[in-house]
PDB file of C-alpha atoms and ligand atoms in Angstrom:
ATOM      1  CA  MET I   1      29.021   4.077   2.889  1.00 97.00           C
ATOM      2  CA  ARG I   2      29.623   7.109   1.241  1.00 97.00           C
ATOM      3  CA  LEU I   3      27.437   9.937   2.160  1.00 98.00           C
ATOM      4  CA  SER I   4      27.357  10.487  -2.201  1.00 98.00           C
ATOM      5  CA  GLN I   5      26.152   6.658  -2.088  1.00 98.00           C
ATOM      6  CA  ILE I   6      23.553   6.991   0.596  1.00 98.00           C
ATOM      7  CA  LEU I   7      21.762   9.371  -0.893  1.00 98.00           C
ATOM      8  CA  PHE I   8      21.912   7.369  -4.127  1.00 98.00           C
ATOM      9  CA  SER I   9      20.323   4.475  -2.918  1.00 97.00           C
ATOM     10  CA  GLN I  10      17.783   6.585  -0.935  1.00 98.00           C
ATOM     11  CA  GLY I  11      16.515   7.844  -4.289  1.00 98.00           C
ATOM     12  CA  PHE I  12      17.812  11.308  -4.260  1.00 98.00           C
ATOM     13  CA  GLY I  13      18.837  11.916  -8.043  1.00 97.00           C
ATOM     14  CA  SER I  14      21.745   9.688 -10.290  1.00 97.00           C
ATOM     15  CA  ARG I  15      25.467   9.269  -7.942  1.00 96.00           C
ATOM     16  CA  ARG I  16      26.541  13.046  -9.730  1.00 96.00           C
ATOM     17  CA  LEU I  17      23.317  14.927  -8.843  1.00 97.00           C
ATOM     18  CA  CYS I  18      24.118  13.709  -5.025  1.00 98.00           C
ATOM     19  CA  ALA I  19      27.429  14.394  -5.004  1.00 97.00           C
ATOM     20  CA  GLY I  20      26.464  18.262  -6.620  1.00 97.00           C
ATOM     21  CA  LEU I  21      23.736  18.627  -3.627  1.00 97.00           C
ATOM     22  CA  ILE I  22      25.715  17.960  -1.194  1.00 98.00           C
ATOM     23  CA  HIS I  23      28.537  20.044  -3.302  1.00 97.00           C
ATOM     24  CA  HIS I  24      26.466  22.548  -2.334  1.00 97.00           C
ATOM     25  CA  GLY I  25      25.634  22.108   0.758  1.00 97.00           C
ATOM     26  CA  GLU I  26      22.232  20.436   0.909  1.00 98.00           C
ATOM     27  CA  VAL I  27      22.746  18.203   3.204  1.00 98.00           C
ATOM     28  CA  LYS I  28      23.632  17.142   6.954  1.00 98.00           C
ATOM     29  CA  ILE I  29      24.587  14.908   9.293  1.00 97.00           C
ATOM     30  CA  HIS I  30      23.662  15.447  13.369  1.00 94.00           C
ATOM     31  CA  GLY I  31      23.075  19.310  11.930  1.00 95.00           C
ATOM     32  CA  ASP I  32      26.330  19.588  10.389  1.00 97.00           C
ATOM     33  CA  VAL I  33      26.719  21.096   7.304  1.00 98.00           C
ATOM     34  CA  VAL I  34      29.185  18.022   5.062  1.00 98.00           C
ATOM     35  CA  ASP I  35      30.413  19.097   1.891  1.00 96.00           C
ATOM     36  CA  ASP I  36      32.551  15.672   0.779  1.00 97.00           C
ATOM     37  CA  PRO I  37      30.414  13.367  -0.910  1.00 97.00           C
ATOM     38  CA  ASP I  38      33.383  10.731  -0.020  1.00 97.00           C
ATOM     39  CA  ALA I  39      32.774  10.520   3.657  1.00 97.00           C
ATOM     40  CA  ASP I  40      32.379   8.326   4.668  1.00 97.00           C
ATOM     41  CA  PHE I  41      29.268   7.004   7.756  1.00 97.00           C
ATOM     42  CA  ASP I  42      26.687   4.060   9.267  1.00 98.00           C
ATOM     43  CA  PRO I  43      24.240   4.117   7.725  1.00 97.00           C
ATOM     44  CA  GLN I  44      21.563   1.840   9.748  1.00 96.00           C
ATOM     45  CA  GLY I  45      20.163   4.258  12.008  1.00 95.00           C
ATOM     46  CA  LEU I  46      21.760   7.137  10.106  1.00 97.00           C
ATOM     47  CA  GLN I  47      19.732  10.371  10.074  1.00 97.00           C
ATOM     48  CA  PHE I  48      20.113  13.058   6.975  1.00 98.00           C
ATOM     49  CA  GLU I  49      19.027  16.500   6.065  1.00 98.00           C
ATOM     50  CA  VAL I  50      18.337  16.708   2.537  1.00 98.00           C
ATOM     51  CA  SER I  51      17.192  21.128   1.904  1.00 96.00           C
ATOM     52  CA  GLY I  52      16.003  21.213   4.902  1.00 96.00           C
ATOM     53  CA  LYS I  53      14.226  17.905   5.402  1.00 96.00           C
ATOM     54  CA  THR I  54      14.464  15.549   7.047  1.00 97.00           C
ATOM     55  CA  TRP I  55      14.635  11.312   5.871  1.00 97.00           C
ATOM     56  CA  PRO I  56      15.853   8.341   8.126  1.00 97.00           C
ATOM     57  CA  TYR I  57      18.140   6.074   5.998  1.00 98.00           C
ATOM     58  CA  HIS I  58      16.258   2.613   5.242  1.00 97.00           C
ATOM     59  CA  GLU I  59      17.963   0.577   2.965  1.00 97.00           C
ATOM     60  CA  LYS I  60      14.340  -0.771   2.103  1.00 97.00           C
ATOM     61  CA  ALA I  61      11.263   1.250   1.414  1.00 98.00           C
ATOM     62  CA  LEU I  62       8.496   0.252   3.238  1.00 98.00           C
ATOM     63  CA  VAL I  63       5.738   2.946   4.010  1.00 98.00           C
ATOM     64  CA  MET I  64       1.676   2.656   4.294  1.00 98.00           C
ATOM     65  CA  LEU I  65      -0.349   6.460   2.920  1.00 98.00           C
ATOM     66  CA  HIS I  66      -3.610   6.695   3.668  1.00 98.00           C
ATOM     67  CA  LYS I  67      -5.548   6.602  -0.207  1.00 98.00           C
ATOM     68  CA  PRO I  68      -8.330   9.126  -0.396  1.00 98.00           C
ATOM     69  CA  ALA I  69     -10.571   7.805  -3.371  1.00 98.00           C
ATOM     70  CA  GLY I  70     -10.209   9.929  -6.656  1.00 97.00           C
ATOM     71  CA  TYR I  71      -6.305   8.230  -7.402  1.00 97.00           C
ATOM     72  CA  GLU I  72      -5.770   4.805  -9.443  1.00 97.00           C
ATOM     73  CA  CYS I  73      -3.129   2.060  -7.513  1.00 96.00           C
ATOM     74  CA  SER I  74      -1.607   1.420 -11.406  1.00 89.00           C
ATOM     75  CA  GLN I  75       0.898   2.885 -12.513  1.00 79.00           C
ATOM     76  CA  LYS I  76      -0.057   4.036 -15.833  1.00 85.00           C
ATOM     77  CA  PRO I  77      -2.985   6.221 -14.399  1.00 83.00           C
ATOM     78  CA  ARG I  78      -6.118   6.256 -17.189  1.00 87.00           C
ATOM     79  CA  HIS I  79      -8.550   8.514 -15.338  1.00 91.00           C
ATOM     80  CA  HIS I  80      -7.058  10.019 -12.472  1.00 95.00           C
ATOM     81  CA  PRO I  81      -3.893  11.300 -11.030  1.00 96.00           C
ATOM     82  CA  SER I  82      -1.585   7.756  -9.556  1.00 96.00           C
ATOM     83  CA  VAL I  83      -1.468   7.737  -5.735  1.00 98.00           C
ATOM     84  CA  MET I  84       2.931   7.944  -6.891  1.00 97.00           C
ATOM     85  CA  SER I  85       1.853  11.054  -7.128  1.00 96.00           C
ATOM     86  CA  LEU I  86       1.276  11.714  -3.176  1.00 98.00           C
ATOM     87  CA  LEU I  87       4.236  10.550  -2.209  1.00 97.00           C
ATOM     88  CA  PRO I  88       7.327  12.172  -2.024  1.00 97.00           C
ATOM     89  CA  ALA I  89      10.365  11.912  -5.235  1.00 97.00           C
ATOM     90  CA  PRO I  90      12.616  10.673  -3.623  1.00 98.00           C
ATOM     91  CA  LEU I  91      10.564   7.360  -3.278  1.00 98.00           C
ATOM     92  CA  ARG I  92       9.090   7.024  -6.958  1.00 97.00           C
ATOM     93  CA  GLU I  93      12.222   7.301  -7.653  1.00 97.00           C
ATOM     94  CA  ARG I  94      13.261   4.120  -5.546  1.00 97.00           C
ATOM     95  CA  GLY I  95      10.676   2.602  -7.336  1.00 96.00           C
ATOM     96  CA  VAL I  96       8.558   1.878  -4.417  1.00 97.00           C
ATOM     97  CA  GLN I  97       5.487   0.175  -5.912  1.00 97.00           C
ATOM     98  CA  PRO I  98       2.365  -0.481  -4.773  1.00 97.00           C
ATOM     99  CA  VAL I  99       1.329  -3.438  -2.861  1.00 97.00           C
ATOM    100  CA  GLY I 100      -1.940  -4.478  -4.491  1.00 95.00           C
ATOM    101  CA  ARG I 101      -4.166  -2.016  -5.947  1.00 96.00           C
ATOM    102  CA  LEU I 102      -7.665  -0.494  -4.187  1.00 98.00           C
ATOM    103  CA  ASP I 103      -9.282   0.437  -6.669  1.00 97.00           C
ATOM    104  CA  GLU I 104     -10.011   3.957  -7.655  1.00 97.00           C
ATOM    105  CA  ASP I 105     -12.947   4.868  -5.688  1.00 98.00           C
ATOM    106  CA  THR I 106     -11.401   2.946  -2.375  1.00 98.00           C
ATOM    107  CA  THR I 107      -9.925   4.160   0.910  1.00 98.00           C
ATOM    108  CA  GLY I 108      -7.772   3.164   3.148  1.00 98.00           C
ATOM    109  CA  LEU I 109      -4.424   1.423   3.795  1.00 98.00           C
ATOM    110  CA  LEU I 110      -2.314   1.342   1.041  1.00 98.00           C
ATOM    111  CA  LEU I 111       1.225  -0.502   1.325  1.00 98.00           C
ATOM    112  CA  LEU I 112       3.903   1.151  -1.808  1.00 98.00           C
ATOM    113  CA  THR I 113       7.363  -1.102  -1.506  1.00 98.00           C
ATOM    114  CA  ASP I 114      10.659  -1.026  -3.718  1.00 98.00           C
ATOM    115  CA  ASP I 115      11.193  -4.508  -1.482  1.00 98.00           C
ATOM    116  CA  GLY I 116       9.764  -8.112  -4.422  1.00 96.00           C
ATOM    117  CA  THR I 117       9.988  -9.857  -2.133  1.00 96.00           C
ATOM    118  CA  LEU I 118       7.898  -8.888   0.126  1.00 97.00           C
ATOM    119  CA  ILE I 119       5.595  -7.128  -2.432  1.00 96.00           C
ATOM    120  CA  HIS I 120       5.694 -11.456  -3.415  1.00 94.00           C
ATOM    121  CA  LYS I 121       4.550 -11.752   0.374  1.00 94.00           C
ATOM    122  CA  LEU I 122       2.660 -10.025   0.756  1.00 95.00           C
ATOM    123  CA  THR I 123      -0.100 -10.772  -2.262  1.00 93.00           C
ATOM    124  CA  SER I 124       1.114 -14.406  -3.193  1.00 88.00           C
ATOM    125  CA  PRO I 125      -2.134 -16.195  -2.927  1.00 81.00           C
ATOM    126  CA  LYS I 126      -0.261 -18.428  -0.627  1.00 84.00           C
ATOM    127  CA  HIS I 127       1.123 -16.706   1.905  1.00 85.00           C
ATOM    128  CA  HIS I 128      -2.588 -15.885   3.180  1.00 87.00           C
ATOM    129  CA  VAL I 129      -1.880 -12.785   5.079  1.00 94.00           C
ATOM    130  CA  PRO I 130      -5.466 -11.237   5.992  1.00 96.00           C
ATOM    131  CA  LYS I 131      -7.037  -7.965   4.738  1.00 97.00           C
ATOM    132  CA  VAL I 132      -9.657  -5.814   6.308  1.00 98.00           C
ATOM    133  CA  TYR I 133     -12.611  -4.349   4.678  1.00 98.00           C
ATOM    134  CA  GLU I 134     -15.307  -2.177   5.871  1.00 98.00           C
ATOM    135  CA  ALA I 135     -18.876  -1.532   3.032  1.00 98.00           C
ATOM    136  CA  HIS I 136     -21.355   0.583   2.847  1.00 98.00           C
ATOM    137  CA  CYS I 137     -23.865  -1.434   0.783  1.00 98.00           C
ATOM    138  CA  LYS I 138     -26.905  -0.675  -1.143  1.00 98.00           C
ATOM    139  CA  HIS I 139     -29.097  -2.508   0.489  1.00 98.00           C
ATOM    140  CA  PRO I 140     -29.025  -3.160   3.891  1.00 98.00           C
ATOM    141  CA  VAL I 141     -26.558  -5.942   5.150  1.00 98.00           C
ATOM    142  CA  ASP I 142     -29.176  -9.415   6.461  1.00 98.00           C
ATOM    143  CA  ALA I 143     -27.879 -12.205   8.991  1.00 98.00           C
ATOM    144  CA  GLU I 144     -28.573 -14.138   5.917  1.00 98.00           C
ATOM    145  CA  GLN I 145     -25.828 -12.969   2.996  1.00 98.00           C
ATOM    146  CA  LEU I 146     -23.063 -12.738   6.025  1.00 98.00           C
ATOM    147  CA  GLU I 147     -23.643 -16.293   6.680  1.00 98.00           C
ATOM    148  CA  ARG I 148     -23.210 -16.628   2.629  1.00 98.00           C
ATOM    149  CA  LEU I 149     -20.224 -15.063   3.085  1.00 98.00           C
ATOM    150  CA  LEU I 150     -18.273 -16.702   5.016  1.00 98.00           C
ATOM    151  CA  ALA I 151     -19.401 -20.492   3.114  1.00 97.00           C
ATOM    152  CA  GLY I 152     -18.688 -18.875   0.180  1.00 96.00           C
ATOM    153  CA  VAL I 153     -19.272 -17.718  -2.499  1.00 96.00           C
ATOM    154  CA  GLU I 154     -18.942 -17.538  -6.103  1.00 92.00           C
ATOM    155  CA  LEU I 155     -18.023 -14.695  -8.176  1.00 88.00           C
ATOM    156  CA  HIS I 156     -19.508 -12.600 -10.830  1.00 64.00           C
ATOM    157  CA  GLU I 157     -17.578 -12.356 -14.018  1.00 66.00           C
ATOM    158  CA  HIS I 158     -15.939  -9.006 -13.566  1.00 58.00           C
ATOM    159  CA  GLU I 159     -16.742  -6.733 -16.722  1.00 56.00           C
ATOM    160  CA  LEU I 160     -12.926  -7.884 -18.765  1.00 56.00           C
ATOM    161  CA  LYS I 161     -15.165 -10.692 -19.122  1.00 56.00           C
ATOM    162  CA  VAL I 162     -11.341 -12.676 -17.871  1.00 59.00           C
ATOM    163  CA  HIS I 163     -12.579 -16.476 -16.635  1.00 59.00           C
ATOM    164  CA  ARG I 164     -14.925 -17.664 -14.843  1.00 58.00           C
ATOM    165  CA  GLU I 165     -13.339 -17.963 -11.040  1.00 50.00           C
ATOM    166  CA  PRO I 166     -14.510 -22.004 -10.712  1.00 60.00           C
ATOM    167  CA  GLU I 167     -14.077 -21.787  -6.397  1.00 71.00           C
ATOM    168  CA  LEU I 168     -16.326 -20.256  -4.040  1.00 87.00           C
ATOM    169  CA  VAL I 169     -14.463 -17.045  -1.730  1.00 94.00           C
ATOM    170  CA  LYS I 170     -14.951 -17.409   1.094  1.00 96.00           C
ATOM    171  CA  ALA I 171     -14.648 -14.359   3.899  1.00 98.00           C
ATOM    172  CA  LEU I 172     -12.458 -15.269   7.078  1.00 97.00           C
ATOM    173  CA  ALA I 173     -15.227 -13.448   9.276  1.00 98.00           C
ATOM    174  CA  ALA I 174     -17.455 -11.271   8.033  1.00 98.00           C
ATOM    175  CA  GLU I 175     -19.620  -8.380  10.521  1.00 98.00           C
ATOM    176  CA  ALA I 176     -22.507  -6.238  10.143  1.00 98.00           C
ATOM    177  CA  MET I 177     -21.773  -2.528  10.860  1.00 98.00           C
ATOM    178  CA  GLY I 178     -24.813  -0.289  11.258  1.00 96.00           C
ATOM    179  CA  THR I 179     -28.033  -1.454   9.226  1.00 98.00           C
ATOM    180  CA  HIS I 180     -26.423  -0.758   5.776  1.00 98.00           C
ATOM    181  CA  GLY I 181     -22.161  -1.986   6.409  1.00 98.00           C
ATOM    182  CA  VAL I 182     -20.580  -5.064   5.996  1.00 98.00           C
ATOM    183  CA  ARG I 183     -16.829  -5.246   7.700  1.00 98.00           C
ATOM    184  CA  LEU I 184     -15.027  -8.151   5.857  1.00 98.00           C
ATOM    185  CA  THR I 185     -12.138  -9.951   6.708  1.00 98.00           C
ATOM    186  CA  LEU I 186     -10.498 -11.453   3.009  1.00 97.00           C
ATOM    187  CA  ALA I 187      -7.074 -13.902   2.503  1.00 94.00           C
ATOM    188  CA  GLU I 188      -6.483 -13.561  -1.285  1.00 91.00           C
ATOM    189  CA  GLY I 189      -6.772 -10.062  -2.934  1.00 90.00           C
ATOM    190  CA  LYS I 190      -9.073 -10.816  -6.269  1.00 91.00           C
ATOM    191  CA  TYR I 191     -10.080  -8.182  -8.919  1.00 91.00           C
ATOM    192  CA  HIS I 192     -12.468  -6.064  -7.273  1.00 94.00           C
ATOM    193  CA  GLN I 193     -13.167  -9.292  -4.492  1.00 96.00           C
ATOM    194  CA  VAL I 194     -15.285  -7.519  -2.402  1.00 97.00           C
ATOM    195  CA  LYS I 195     -17.633  -5.535  -4.329  1.00 97.00           C
ATOM    196  CA  ARG I 196     -17.638  -9.064  -6.615  1.00 95.00           C
ATOM    197  CA  MET I 197     -18.555 -10.785  -2.939  1.00 97.00           C
ATOM    198  CA  MET I 198     -21.275  -8.314  -2.180  1.00 97.00           C
ATOM    199  CA  ALA I 199     -23.189  -8.277  -5.807  1.00 96.00           C
ATOM    200  CA  ALA I 200     -22.852 -12.817  -4.975  1.00 95.00           C
ATOM    201  CA  VAL I 201     -24.646 -11.849  -2.421  1.00 97.00           C
ATOM    202  CA  SER I 202     -26.643  -9.831  -4.068  1.00 97.00           C
ATOM    203  CA  ASN I 203     -26.573  -6.397  -2.901  1.00 98.00           C
ATOM    204  CA  ARG I 204     -24.104  -3.577  -4.305  1.00 98.00           C
ATOM    205  CA  VAL I 205     -21.145  -1.825  -2.683  1.00 98.00           C
ATOM    206  CA  GLU I 206     -21.479   1.725  -2.659  1.00 98.00           C
ATOM    207  CA  ARG I 207     -18.030   2.956   0.166  1.00 98.00           C
ATOM    208  CA  LEU I 208     -15.077   1.073   0.610  1.00 98.00           C
ATOM    209  CA  HIS I 209     -12.582   1.545   2.980  1.00 98.00           C
ATOM    210  CA  ARG I 210      -9.333  -0.938   3.893  1.00 98.00           C
ATOM    211  CA  PRO I 211      -9.013   0.049   7.921  1.00 98.00           C
ATOM    212  CA  GLN I 212      -6.511  -3.142   8.297  1.00 98.00           C
ATOM    213  CA  PHE I 213      -3.598  -5.023   6.096  1.00 98.00           C
ATOM    214  CA  GLY I 214      -2.085  -8.096   8.137  1.00 97.00           C
ATOM    215  CA  ASP I 215      -1.295  -6.671  11.971  1.00 97.00           C
ATOM    216  CA  LEU I 216      -1.101  -3.758  10.690  1.00 98.00           C
ATOM    217  CA  VAL I 217      -3.610  -0.800  11.112  1.00 98.00           C
ATOM    218  CA  LEU I 218      -4.332   2.020   9.604  1.00 98.00           C
ATOM    219  CA  PRO I 219      -3.455   5.012  11.901  1.00 98.00           C
ATOM    220  CA  ALA I 220      -5.426   7.219  12.953  1.00 97.00           C
ATOM    221  CA  ASP I 221      -4.217  10.504  13.519  1.00 97.00           C
ATOM    222  CA  LEU I 222      -2.928   9.348   9.341  1.00 98.00           C
ATOM    223  CA  PRO I 223      -4.946  11.671   7.065  1.00 98.00           C
ATOM    224  CA  GLN I 224      -6.440  10.897   3.876  1.00 98.00           C
ATOM    225  CA  GLY I 225      -2.937  11.616   0.911  1.00 98.00           C
ATOM    226  CA  GLN I 226      -0.786  11.967   3.240  1.00 98.00           C
ATOM    227  CA  TRP I 227       2.030   8.349   3.523  1.00 98.00           C
ATOM    228  CA  CYS I 228       4.185   7.036   7.105  1.00 98.00           C
ATOM    229  CA  TRP I 229       7.059   4.950   6.785  1.00 98.00           C
ATOM    230  CA  VAL I 230       6.197   1.307   8.313  1.00 98.00           C
ATOM    231  CA  ALA I 231       8.705   0.005  10.905  1.00 94.00           C
ATOM    232  CA  GLY I 232       8.392  -2.980   9.133  1.00 95.00           C
ATOM    233  CA  PRO I 233       7.502  -5.732   7.098  1.00 96.00           C
ATOM    234  CA  GLU I 234       6.801  -7.864  10.980  1.00 97.00           C
ATOM    235  CA  ALA I 235       4.630  -4.874  12.019  1.00 97.00           C
ATOM    236  CA  ILE I 236       2.469  -6.321   8.414  1.00 97.00           C
ATOM    237  CA  LEU I 237       3.305 -10.344   9.582  1.00 95.00           C
ATOM    238  CA  GLY I 238       3.648 -10.960  12.378  1.00 92.00           C
ATOM    239  CA  ALA I 239       7.423 -11.695  14.517  1.00 82.00           C
ATOM    240  CA  PRO I 240       8.910 -14.198  12.565  1.00 75.00           C
ATOM    241  CA  GLY I 241       8.123 -17.308  14.307  1.00 61.00           C
ATOM    242  CA  GLY I 242       5.888 -15.586  17.109  1.00 52.00           C
ATOM    243  CA  ALA I 243       2.732 -16.067  17.805  1.00 45.00           C
TER     244      ALA I 243
HETATM  245  N1  URA U   1     -11.926  -4.935  -3.639  1.00 52.60           N
HETATM  246  C1  URA U   1     -12.502  -4.261  -4.200  1.00 52.60           C
HETATM  247  O1  URA U   1     -13.556  -5.058  -4.305  1.00 52.60           O
HETATM  248  N2  URA U   1     -11.855  -3.020  -4.348  1.00 52.60           N
HETATM  249  C2  URA U   1     -10.916  -2.860  -3.737  1.00 52.60           C
HETATM  250  O2  URA U   1     -10.457  -1.667  -3.507  1.00 52.60           O
HETATM  251  C3  URA U   1     -10.482  -3.500  -2.908  1.00 52.60           C
HETATM  252  C4  URA U   1     -10.976  -5.319  -2.535  1.00 52.60           C
END
């Protein structure tokens, strides 16, 4: 693939801008400046340097962000900055978007990708990719609440009053964490689902964190507000056809 095409595909701006970066000696491969935009490279496994920063080539971008509170997942945030502002320009430029949403006040693992098929797979209710949430609640979490969460609760209407959800929503797992904490594993990703499930058992979520999405666990050494590459969809969904 031509070097200018590689840069273009990775979000470094228009074809002209990418050719300009290369002409100006801003791009290195294996430590050497390459100033020919037409130079040919195999992009698979390629590491390239742009203005002193090294980037791995990824046909599709898949990253996880340790979302801090105070950021909105919406593309058009209304009251707080967007999570997109925590990502570098090339990732924004190539069109990565959040996989589902976390509320503004929720922290934890947020996936972002420019792979539309993967977004569908990870968010479609058909695929039931489990997500783990840790909630700190206003009132103690007791055994009866856990049983009800596992048996299924009817979600309260949320403030947008879209419609009443007729079916019961069950947690795949519900464990107490200390007196006021609960760790819930959910298959769906309904609007404010954890907060509404806890409200349905007469409790109230005060803090919410997502430590896990599918098989992928938020690394303990990824600080809030920072992002890192995810090896591939298998890191979330497990090996295809595997156990
Ligand atoms: N459930 C919620 O209530 N909020 C989130 O951010 C995620 C799940």
